[in-house]
JSON list of C-alpha atoms and ligand atoms in Angstrom, two decimals:
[
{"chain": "A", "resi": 1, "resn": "UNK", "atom": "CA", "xyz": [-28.64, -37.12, 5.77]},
{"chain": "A", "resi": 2, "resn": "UNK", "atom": "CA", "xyz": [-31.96, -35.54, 7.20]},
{"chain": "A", "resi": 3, "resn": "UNK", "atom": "CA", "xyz": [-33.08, -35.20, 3.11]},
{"chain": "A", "resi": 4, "resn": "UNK", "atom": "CA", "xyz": [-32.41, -38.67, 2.88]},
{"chain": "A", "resi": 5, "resn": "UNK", "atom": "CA", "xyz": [-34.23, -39.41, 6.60]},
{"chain": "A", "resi": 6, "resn": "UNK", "atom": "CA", "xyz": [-37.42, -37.25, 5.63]},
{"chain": "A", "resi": 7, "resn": "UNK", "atom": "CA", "xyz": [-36.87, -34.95, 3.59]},
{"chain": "A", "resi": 8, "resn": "UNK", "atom": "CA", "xyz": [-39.19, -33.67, 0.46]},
{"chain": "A", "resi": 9, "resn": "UNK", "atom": "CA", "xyz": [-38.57, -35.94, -2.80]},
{"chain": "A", "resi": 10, "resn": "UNK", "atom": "CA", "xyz": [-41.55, -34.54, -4.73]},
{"chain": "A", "resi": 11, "resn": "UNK", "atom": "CA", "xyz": [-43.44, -31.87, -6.03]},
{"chain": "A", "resi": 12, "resn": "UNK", "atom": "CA", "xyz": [-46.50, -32.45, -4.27]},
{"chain": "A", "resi": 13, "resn": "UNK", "atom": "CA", "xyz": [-44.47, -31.94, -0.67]},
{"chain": "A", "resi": 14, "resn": "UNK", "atom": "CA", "xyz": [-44.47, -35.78, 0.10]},
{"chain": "A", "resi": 15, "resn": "UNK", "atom": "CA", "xyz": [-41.26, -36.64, 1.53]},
{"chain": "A", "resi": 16, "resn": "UNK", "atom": "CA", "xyz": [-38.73, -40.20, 1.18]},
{"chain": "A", "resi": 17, "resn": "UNK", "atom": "CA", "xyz": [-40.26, -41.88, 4.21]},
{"chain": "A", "resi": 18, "resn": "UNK", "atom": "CA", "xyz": [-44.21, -42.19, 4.66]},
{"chain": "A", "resi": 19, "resn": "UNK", "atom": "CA", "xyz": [-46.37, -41.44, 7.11]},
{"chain": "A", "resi": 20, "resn": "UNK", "atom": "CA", "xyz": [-49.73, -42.22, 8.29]},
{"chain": "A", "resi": 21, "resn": "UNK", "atom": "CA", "xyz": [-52.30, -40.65, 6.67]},
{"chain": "A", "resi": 22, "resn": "UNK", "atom": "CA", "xyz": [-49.78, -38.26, 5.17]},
{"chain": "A", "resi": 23, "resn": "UNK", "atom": "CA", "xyz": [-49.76, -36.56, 8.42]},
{"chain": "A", "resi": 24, "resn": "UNK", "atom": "CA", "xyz": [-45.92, -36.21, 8.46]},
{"chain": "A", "resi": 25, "resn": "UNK", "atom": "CA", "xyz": [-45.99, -35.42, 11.77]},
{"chain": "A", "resi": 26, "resn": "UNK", "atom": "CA", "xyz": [-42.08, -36.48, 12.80]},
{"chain": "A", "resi": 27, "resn": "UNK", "atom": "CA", "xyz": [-40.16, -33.72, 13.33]},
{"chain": "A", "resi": 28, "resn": "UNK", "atom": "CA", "xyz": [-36.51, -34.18, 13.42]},
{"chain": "A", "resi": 29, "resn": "UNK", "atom": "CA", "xyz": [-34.79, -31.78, 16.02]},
{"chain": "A", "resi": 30, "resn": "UNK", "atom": "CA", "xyz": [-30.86, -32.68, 15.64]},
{"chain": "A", "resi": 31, "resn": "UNK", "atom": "CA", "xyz": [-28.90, -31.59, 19.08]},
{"chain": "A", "resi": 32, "resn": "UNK", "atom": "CA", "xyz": [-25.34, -31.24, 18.43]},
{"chain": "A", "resi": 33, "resn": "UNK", "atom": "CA", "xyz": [-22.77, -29.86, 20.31]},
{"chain": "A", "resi": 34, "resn": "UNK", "atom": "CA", "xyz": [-23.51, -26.14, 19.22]},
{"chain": "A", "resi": 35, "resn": "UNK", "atom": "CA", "xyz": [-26.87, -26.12, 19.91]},
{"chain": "A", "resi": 36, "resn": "UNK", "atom": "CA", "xyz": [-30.66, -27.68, 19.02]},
{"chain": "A", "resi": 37, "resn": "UNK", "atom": "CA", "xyz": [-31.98, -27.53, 15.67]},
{"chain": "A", "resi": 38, "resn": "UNK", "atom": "CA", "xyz": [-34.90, -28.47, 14.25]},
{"chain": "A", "resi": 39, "resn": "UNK", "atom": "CA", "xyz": [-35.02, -29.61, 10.20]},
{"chain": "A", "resi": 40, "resn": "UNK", "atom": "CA", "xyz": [-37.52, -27.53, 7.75]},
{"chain": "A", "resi": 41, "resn": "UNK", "atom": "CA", "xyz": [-37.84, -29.85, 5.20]},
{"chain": "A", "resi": 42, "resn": "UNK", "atom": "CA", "xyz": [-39.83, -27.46, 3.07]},
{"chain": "A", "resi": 43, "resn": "UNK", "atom": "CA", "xyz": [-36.27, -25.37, 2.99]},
{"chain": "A", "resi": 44, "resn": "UNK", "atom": "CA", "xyz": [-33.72, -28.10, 3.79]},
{"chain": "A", "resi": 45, "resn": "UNK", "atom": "CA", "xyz": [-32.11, -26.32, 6.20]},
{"chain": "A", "resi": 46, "resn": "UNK", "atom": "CA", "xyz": [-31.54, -26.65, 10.18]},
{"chain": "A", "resi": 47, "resn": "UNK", "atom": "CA", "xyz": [-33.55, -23.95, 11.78]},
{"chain": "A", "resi": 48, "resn": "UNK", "atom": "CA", "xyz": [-31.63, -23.23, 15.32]},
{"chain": "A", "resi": 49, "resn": "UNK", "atom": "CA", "xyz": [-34.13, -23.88, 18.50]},
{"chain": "A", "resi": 50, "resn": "UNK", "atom": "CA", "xyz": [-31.50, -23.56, 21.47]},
{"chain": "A", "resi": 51, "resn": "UNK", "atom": "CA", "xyz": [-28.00, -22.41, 21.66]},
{"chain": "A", "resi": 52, "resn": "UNK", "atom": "CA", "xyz": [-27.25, -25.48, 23.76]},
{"chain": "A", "resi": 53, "resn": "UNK", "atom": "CA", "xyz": [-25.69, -28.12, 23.99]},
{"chain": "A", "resi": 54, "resn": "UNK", "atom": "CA", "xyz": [-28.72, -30.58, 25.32]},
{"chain": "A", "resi": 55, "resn": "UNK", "atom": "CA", "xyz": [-26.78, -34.25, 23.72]},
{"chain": "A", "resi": 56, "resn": "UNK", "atom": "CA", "xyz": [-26.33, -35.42, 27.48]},
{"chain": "A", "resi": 57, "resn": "UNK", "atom": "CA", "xyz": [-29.94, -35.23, 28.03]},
{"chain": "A", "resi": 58, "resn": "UNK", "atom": "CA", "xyz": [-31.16, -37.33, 24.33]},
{"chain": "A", "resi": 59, "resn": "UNK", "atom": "CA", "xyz": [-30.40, -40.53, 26.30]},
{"chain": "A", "resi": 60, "resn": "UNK", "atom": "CA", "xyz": [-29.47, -42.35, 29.55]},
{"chain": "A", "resi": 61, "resn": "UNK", "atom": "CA", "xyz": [-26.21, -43.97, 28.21]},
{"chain": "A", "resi": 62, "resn": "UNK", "atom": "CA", "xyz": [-23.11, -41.70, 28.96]},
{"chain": "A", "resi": 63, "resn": "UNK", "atom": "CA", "xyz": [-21.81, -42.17, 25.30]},
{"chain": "A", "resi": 64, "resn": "UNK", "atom": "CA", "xyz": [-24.78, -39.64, 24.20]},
{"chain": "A", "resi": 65, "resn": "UNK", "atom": "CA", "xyz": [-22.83, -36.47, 25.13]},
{"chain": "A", "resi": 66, "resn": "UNK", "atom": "CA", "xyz": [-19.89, -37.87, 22.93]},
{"chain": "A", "resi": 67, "resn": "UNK", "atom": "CA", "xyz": [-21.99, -38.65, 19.42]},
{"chain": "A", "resi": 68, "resn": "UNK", "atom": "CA", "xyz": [-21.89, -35.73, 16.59]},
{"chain": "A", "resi": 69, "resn": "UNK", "atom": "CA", "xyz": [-25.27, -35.50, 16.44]},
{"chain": "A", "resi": 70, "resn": "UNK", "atom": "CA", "xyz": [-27.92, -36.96, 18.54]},
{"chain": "A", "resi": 71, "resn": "UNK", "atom": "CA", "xyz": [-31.54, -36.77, 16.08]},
{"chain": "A", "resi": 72, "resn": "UNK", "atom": "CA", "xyz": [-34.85, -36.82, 18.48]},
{"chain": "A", "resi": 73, "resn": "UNK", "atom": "CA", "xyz": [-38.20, -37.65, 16.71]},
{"chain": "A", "resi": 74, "resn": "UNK", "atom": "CA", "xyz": [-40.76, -35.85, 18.09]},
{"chain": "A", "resi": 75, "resn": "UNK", "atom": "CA", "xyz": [-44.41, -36.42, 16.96]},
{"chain": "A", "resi": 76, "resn": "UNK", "atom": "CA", "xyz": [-46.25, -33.49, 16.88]},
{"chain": "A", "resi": 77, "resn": "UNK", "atom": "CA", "xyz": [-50.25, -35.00, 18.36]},
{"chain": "A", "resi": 78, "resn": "UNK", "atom": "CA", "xyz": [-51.45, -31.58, 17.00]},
{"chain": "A", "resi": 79, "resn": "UNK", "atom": "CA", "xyz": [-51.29, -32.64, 13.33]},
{"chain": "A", "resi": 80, "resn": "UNK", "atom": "CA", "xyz": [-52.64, -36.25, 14.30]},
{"chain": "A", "resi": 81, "resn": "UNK", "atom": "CA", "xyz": [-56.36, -35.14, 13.93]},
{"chain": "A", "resi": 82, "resn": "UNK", "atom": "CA", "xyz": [-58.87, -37.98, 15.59]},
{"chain": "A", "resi": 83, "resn": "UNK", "atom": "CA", "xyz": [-56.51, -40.66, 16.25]},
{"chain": "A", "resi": 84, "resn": "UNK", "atom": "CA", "xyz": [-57.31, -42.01, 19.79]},
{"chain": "A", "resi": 85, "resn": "UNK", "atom": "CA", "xyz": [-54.24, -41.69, 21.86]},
{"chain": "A", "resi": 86, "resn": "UNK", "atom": "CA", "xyz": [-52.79, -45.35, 21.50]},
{"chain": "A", "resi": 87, "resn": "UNK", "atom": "CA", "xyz": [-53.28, -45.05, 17.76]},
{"chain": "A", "resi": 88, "resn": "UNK", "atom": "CA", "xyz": [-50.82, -41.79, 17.95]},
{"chain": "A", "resi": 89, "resn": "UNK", "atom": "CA", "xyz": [-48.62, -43.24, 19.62]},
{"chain": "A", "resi": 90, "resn": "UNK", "atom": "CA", "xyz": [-48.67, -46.35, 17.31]},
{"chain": "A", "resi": 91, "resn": "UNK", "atom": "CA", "xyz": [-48.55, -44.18, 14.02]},
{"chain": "A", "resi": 92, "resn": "UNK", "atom": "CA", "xyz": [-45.61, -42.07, 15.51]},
{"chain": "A", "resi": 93, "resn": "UNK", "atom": "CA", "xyz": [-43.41, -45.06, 16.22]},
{"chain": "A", "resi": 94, "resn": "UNK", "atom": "CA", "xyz": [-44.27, -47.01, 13.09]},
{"chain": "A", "resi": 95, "resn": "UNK", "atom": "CA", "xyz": [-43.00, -43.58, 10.88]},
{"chain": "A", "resi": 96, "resn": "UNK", "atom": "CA", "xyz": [-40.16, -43.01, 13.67]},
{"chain": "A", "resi": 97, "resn": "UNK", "atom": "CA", "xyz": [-38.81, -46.65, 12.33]},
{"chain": "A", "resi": 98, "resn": "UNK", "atom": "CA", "xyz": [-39.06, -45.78, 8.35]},
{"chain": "A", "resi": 99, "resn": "UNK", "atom": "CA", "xyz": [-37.19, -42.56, 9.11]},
{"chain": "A", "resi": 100, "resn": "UNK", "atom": "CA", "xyz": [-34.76, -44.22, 11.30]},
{"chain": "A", "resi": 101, "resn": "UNK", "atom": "CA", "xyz": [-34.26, -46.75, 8.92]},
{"chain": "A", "resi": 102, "resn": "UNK", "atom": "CA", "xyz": [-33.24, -44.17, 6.16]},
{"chain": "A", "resi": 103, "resn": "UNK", "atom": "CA", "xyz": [-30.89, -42.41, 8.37]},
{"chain": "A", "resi": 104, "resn": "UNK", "atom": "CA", "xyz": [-29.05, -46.09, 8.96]},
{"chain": "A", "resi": 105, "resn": "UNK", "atom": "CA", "xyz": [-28.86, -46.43, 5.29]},
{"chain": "A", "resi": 106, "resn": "UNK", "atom": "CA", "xyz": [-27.01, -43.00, 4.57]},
{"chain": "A", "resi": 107, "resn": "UNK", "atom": "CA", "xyz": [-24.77, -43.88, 7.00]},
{"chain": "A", "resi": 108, "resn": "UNK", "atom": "CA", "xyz": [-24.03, -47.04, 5.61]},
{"chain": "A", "resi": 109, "resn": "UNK", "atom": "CA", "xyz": [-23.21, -45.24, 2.65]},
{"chain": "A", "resi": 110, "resn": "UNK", "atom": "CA", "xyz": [-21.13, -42.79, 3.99]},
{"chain": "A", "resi": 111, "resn": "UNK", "atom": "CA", "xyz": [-19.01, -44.78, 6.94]},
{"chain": "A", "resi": 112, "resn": "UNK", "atom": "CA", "xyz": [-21.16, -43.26, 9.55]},
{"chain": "A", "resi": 113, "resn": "UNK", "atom": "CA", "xyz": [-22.26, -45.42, 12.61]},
{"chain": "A", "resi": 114, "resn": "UNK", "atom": "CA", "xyz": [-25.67, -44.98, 14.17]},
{"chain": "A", "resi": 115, "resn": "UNK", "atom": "CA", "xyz": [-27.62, -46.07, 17.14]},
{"chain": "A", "resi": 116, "resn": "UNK", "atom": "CA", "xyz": [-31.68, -45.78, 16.68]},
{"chain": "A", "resi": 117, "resn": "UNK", "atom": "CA", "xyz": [-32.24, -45.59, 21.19]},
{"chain": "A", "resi": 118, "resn": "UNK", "atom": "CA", "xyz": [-35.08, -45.55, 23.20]},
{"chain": "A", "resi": 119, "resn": "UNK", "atom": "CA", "xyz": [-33.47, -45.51, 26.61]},
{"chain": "A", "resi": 120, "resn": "UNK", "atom": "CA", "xyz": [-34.49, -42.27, 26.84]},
{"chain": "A", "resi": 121, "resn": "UNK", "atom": "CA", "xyz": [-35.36, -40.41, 30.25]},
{"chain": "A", "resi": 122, "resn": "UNK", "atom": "CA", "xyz": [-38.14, -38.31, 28.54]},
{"chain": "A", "resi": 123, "resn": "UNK", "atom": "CA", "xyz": [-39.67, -35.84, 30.65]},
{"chain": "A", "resi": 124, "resn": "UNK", "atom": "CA", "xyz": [-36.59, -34.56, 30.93]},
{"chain": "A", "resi": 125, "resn": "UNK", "atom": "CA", "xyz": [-35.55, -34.73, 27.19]},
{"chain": "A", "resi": 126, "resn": "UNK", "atom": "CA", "xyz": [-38.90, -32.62, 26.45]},
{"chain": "A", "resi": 127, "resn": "UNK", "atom": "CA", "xyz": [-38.12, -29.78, 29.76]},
{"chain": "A", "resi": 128, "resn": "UNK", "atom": "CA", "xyz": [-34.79, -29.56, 27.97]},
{"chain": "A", "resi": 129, "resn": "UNK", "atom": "CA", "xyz": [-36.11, -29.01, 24.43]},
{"chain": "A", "resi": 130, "resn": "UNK", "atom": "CA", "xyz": [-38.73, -26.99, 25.78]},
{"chain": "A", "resi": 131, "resn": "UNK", "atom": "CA", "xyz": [-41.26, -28.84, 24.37]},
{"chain": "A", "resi": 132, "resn": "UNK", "atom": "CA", "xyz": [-45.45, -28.67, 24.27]},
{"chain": "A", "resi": 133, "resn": "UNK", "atom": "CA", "xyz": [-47.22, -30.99, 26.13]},
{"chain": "A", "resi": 134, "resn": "UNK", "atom": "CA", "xyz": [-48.70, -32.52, 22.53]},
{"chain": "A", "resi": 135, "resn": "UNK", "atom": "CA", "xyz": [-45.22, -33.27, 21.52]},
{"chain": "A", "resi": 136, "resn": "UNK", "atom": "CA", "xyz": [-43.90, -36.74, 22.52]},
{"chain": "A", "resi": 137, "resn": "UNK", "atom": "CA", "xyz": [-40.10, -37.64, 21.56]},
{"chain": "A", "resi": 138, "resn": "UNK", "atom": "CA", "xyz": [-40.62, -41.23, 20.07]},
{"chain": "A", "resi": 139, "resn": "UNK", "atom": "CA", "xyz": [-36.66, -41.95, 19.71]},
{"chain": "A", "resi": 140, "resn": "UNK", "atom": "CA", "xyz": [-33.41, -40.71, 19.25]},
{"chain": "A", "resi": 141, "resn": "UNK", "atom": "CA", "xyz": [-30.90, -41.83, 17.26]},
{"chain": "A", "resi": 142, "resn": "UNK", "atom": "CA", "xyz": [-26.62, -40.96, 17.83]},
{"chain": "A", "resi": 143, "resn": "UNK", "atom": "CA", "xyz": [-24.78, -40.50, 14.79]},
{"chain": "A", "resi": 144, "resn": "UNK", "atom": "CA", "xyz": [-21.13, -40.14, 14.85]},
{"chain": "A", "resi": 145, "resn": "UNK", "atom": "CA", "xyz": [-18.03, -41.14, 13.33]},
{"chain": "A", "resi": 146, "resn": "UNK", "atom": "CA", "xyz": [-16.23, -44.82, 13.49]},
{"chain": "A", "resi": 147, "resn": "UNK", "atom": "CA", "xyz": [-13.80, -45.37, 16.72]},
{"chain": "A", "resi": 148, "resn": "UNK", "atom": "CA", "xyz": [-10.32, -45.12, 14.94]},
{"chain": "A", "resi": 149, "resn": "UNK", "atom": "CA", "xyz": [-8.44, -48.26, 15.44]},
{"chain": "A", "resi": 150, "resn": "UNK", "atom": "CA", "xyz": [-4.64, -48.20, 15.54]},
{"chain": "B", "resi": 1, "resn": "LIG", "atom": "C1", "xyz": [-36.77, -49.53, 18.91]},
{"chain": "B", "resi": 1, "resn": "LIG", "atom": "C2", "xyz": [-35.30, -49.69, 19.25]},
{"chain": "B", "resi": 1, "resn": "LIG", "atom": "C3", "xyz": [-34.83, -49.15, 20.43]},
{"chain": "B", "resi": 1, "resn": "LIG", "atom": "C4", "xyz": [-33.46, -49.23, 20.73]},
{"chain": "B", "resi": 1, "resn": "LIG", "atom": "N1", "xyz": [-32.99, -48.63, 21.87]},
{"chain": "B", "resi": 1, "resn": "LIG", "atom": "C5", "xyz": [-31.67, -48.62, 22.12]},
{"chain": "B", "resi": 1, "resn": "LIG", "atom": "C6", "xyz": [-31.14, -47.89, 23.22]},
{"chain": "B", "resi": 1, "resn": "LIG", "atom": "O1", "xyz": [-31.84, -47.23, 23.97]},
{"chain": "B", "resi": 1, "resn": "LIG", "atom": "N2", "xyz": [-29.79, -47.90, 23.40]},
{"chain": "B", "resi": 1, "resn": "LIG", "atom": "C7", "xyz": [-28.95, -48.58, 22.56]},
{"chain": "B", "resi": 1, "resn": "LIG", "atom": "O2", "xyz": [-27.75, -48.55, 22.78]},
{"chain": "B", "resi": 1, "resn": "LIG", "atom": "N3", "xyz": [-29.42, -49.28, 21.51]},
{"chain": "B", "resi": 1, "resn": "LIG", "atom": "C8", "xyz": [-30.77, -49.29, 21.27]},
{"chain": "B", "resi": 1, "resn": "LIG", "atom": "N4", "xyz": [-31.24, -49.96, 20.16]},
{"chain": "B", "resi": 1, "resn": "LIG", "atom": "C9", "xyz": [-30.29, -50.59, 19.24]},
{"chain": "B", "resi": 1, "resn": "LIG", "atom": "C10", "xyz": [-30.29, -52.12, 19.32]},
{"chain": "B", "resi": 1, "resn": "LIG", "atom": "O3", "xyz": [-29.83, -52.53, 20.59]},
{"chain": "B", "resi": 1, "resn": "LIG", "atom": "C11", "xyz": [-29.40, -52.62, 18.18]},
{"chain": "B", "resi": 1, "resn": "LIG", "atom": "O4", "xyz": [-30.00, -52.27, 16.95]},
{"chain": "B", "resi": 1, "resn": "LIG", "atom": "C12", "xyz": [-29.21, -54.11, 18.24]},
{"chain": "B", "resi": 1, "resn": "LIG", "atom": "O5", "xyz": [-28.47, -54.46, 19.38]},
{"chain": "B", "resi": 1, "resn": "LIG", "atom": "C13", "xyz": [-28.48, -54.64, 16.98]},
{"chain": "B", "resi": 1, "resn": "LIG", "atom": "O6", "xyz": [-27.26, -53.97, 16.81]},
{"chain": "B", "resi": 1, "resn": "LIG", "atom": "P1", "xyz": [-26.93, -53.25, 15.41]},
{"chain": "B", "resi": 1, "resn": "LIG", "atom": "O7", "xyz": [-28.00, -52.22, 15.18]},
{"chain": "B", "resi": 1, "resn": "LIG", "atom": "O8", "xyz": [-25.59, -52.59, 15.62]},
{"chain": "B", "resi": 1, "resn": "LIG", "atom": "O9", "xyz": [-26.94, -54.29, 14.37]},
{"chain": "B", "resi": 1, "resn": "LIG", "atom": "C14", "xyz": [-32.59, -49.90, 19.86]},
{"chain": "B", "resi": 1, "resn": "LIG", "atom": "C15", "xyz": [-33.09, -50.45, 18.65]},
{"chain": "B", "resi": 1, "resn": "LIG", "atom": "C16", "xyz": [-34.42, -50.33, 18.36]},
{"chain": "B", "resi": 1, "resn": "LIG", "atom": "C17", "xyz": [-34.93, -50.90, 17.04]}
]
C-alpha cells in the first residue's frame, strides 16, 4: 500500500505520485497500534520512530484509536527550498491529495476502507510524533478493515 501511495517506480528515484518540483517532500509516518513508523521508500520498508501507540492522537474523531493504521503526511519545509510559506503549504497539500488518492485506490482493490481527515488537532499530533518545528502534518488518512455485517 505505501509503494503504491509513494513509493519509488523508477530508476531515477521518482516515485508513483508527483510532487512539486520533484521535491518529494511527503513523508508518510504510519501509527499503528504497535508503534510509529515512518516509510523509507528508497528501502520499502517501515523504519520504527516510537514504540507507541499515538492512533488516538492522528485525529479528533474517537473512531481514530480503532483504525489499523492511521497514515500522517508530514511535509518536510526543509526540502521545500525558496517557496514562500503559503506556497509550501499549497505544494504540500496539492501532493498530500495525489498520495491520498493512491492509497484510496489500493484499497479499493483490496476491500480496504479509508478515510483521507483533516480534523486533526495538530500541535498535538506533532508533540506526540515528536516532530521539528519545519515539519507540518498536512493530513491523515485511517485505513482499516470493512465493519462485518451479520
Ligand atoms: C481534504 C479532506 C479532508 C477531510 N477530512 C475529514 C475528516 O477530518 N474526517 C472525516 O471523517 N472525513 C474527512 N474527509 C472525508 C470526506 O468527508 C469524505 O470523503 C466525503 O464525505 C465523501 O465520502 P466518501 O469518501 O466515503 O465517498 C475529508 C476529505 C477530504 C478530501
Amino acid at each position: 500500500m505505501l509503494w503504491a501511495a509513494f513509493g519509488i517506480n523508477r530508476p531515477d528515484g521518482k516515485r508513483t505520485a508527483p510532487s512539486a518540483k520533484n521535491q518529494q517532500e511527503i513523508d508518510i509516518y504510519v501509527a499503528t497500534a504497535k508503534g510509529l513508523y515512518l516509510y523509507d521508500a528508497k528501502a520499502n520498508l517501515l523504519k520504527p520512530i516510537l514504540a507507541e501507540d499515538v492512533r488516538g492522537v492522528t485525529g479528533r474523531q474517537p473512531s481514530v484509536k480503532e483504525a489499523a493504521a492511521n497514515l500522517i503526511y508530514v511535509a518536510d519545509y526543509s526540502r521545500m527550498g525558496a517557496y514562500a510559506e503559503d506556497e509550501k503549504l499549497f505544494y504540500s497539500a496539492a501532493d498530500t491529495g495525489l498520495i491520498s488518492e493512491n492509497v484510496y485506490l489500493y484499497c479499493a482493490s483490496e476491500g480496504l476502507t479509508t478515510v483521507v481527515r483533516a480534523n486533526i488537532d495538530r500541535p498535538a499530533l506533532a508533540k506526540a510524533m515528536k516532530l521539528r518545528a519545519d515539519q507540518k502534518i498536512i493530513l491523515a488518512q485511517s485505513v482499516g478493515y470493512p465493519k462485518k455485517t451479520l
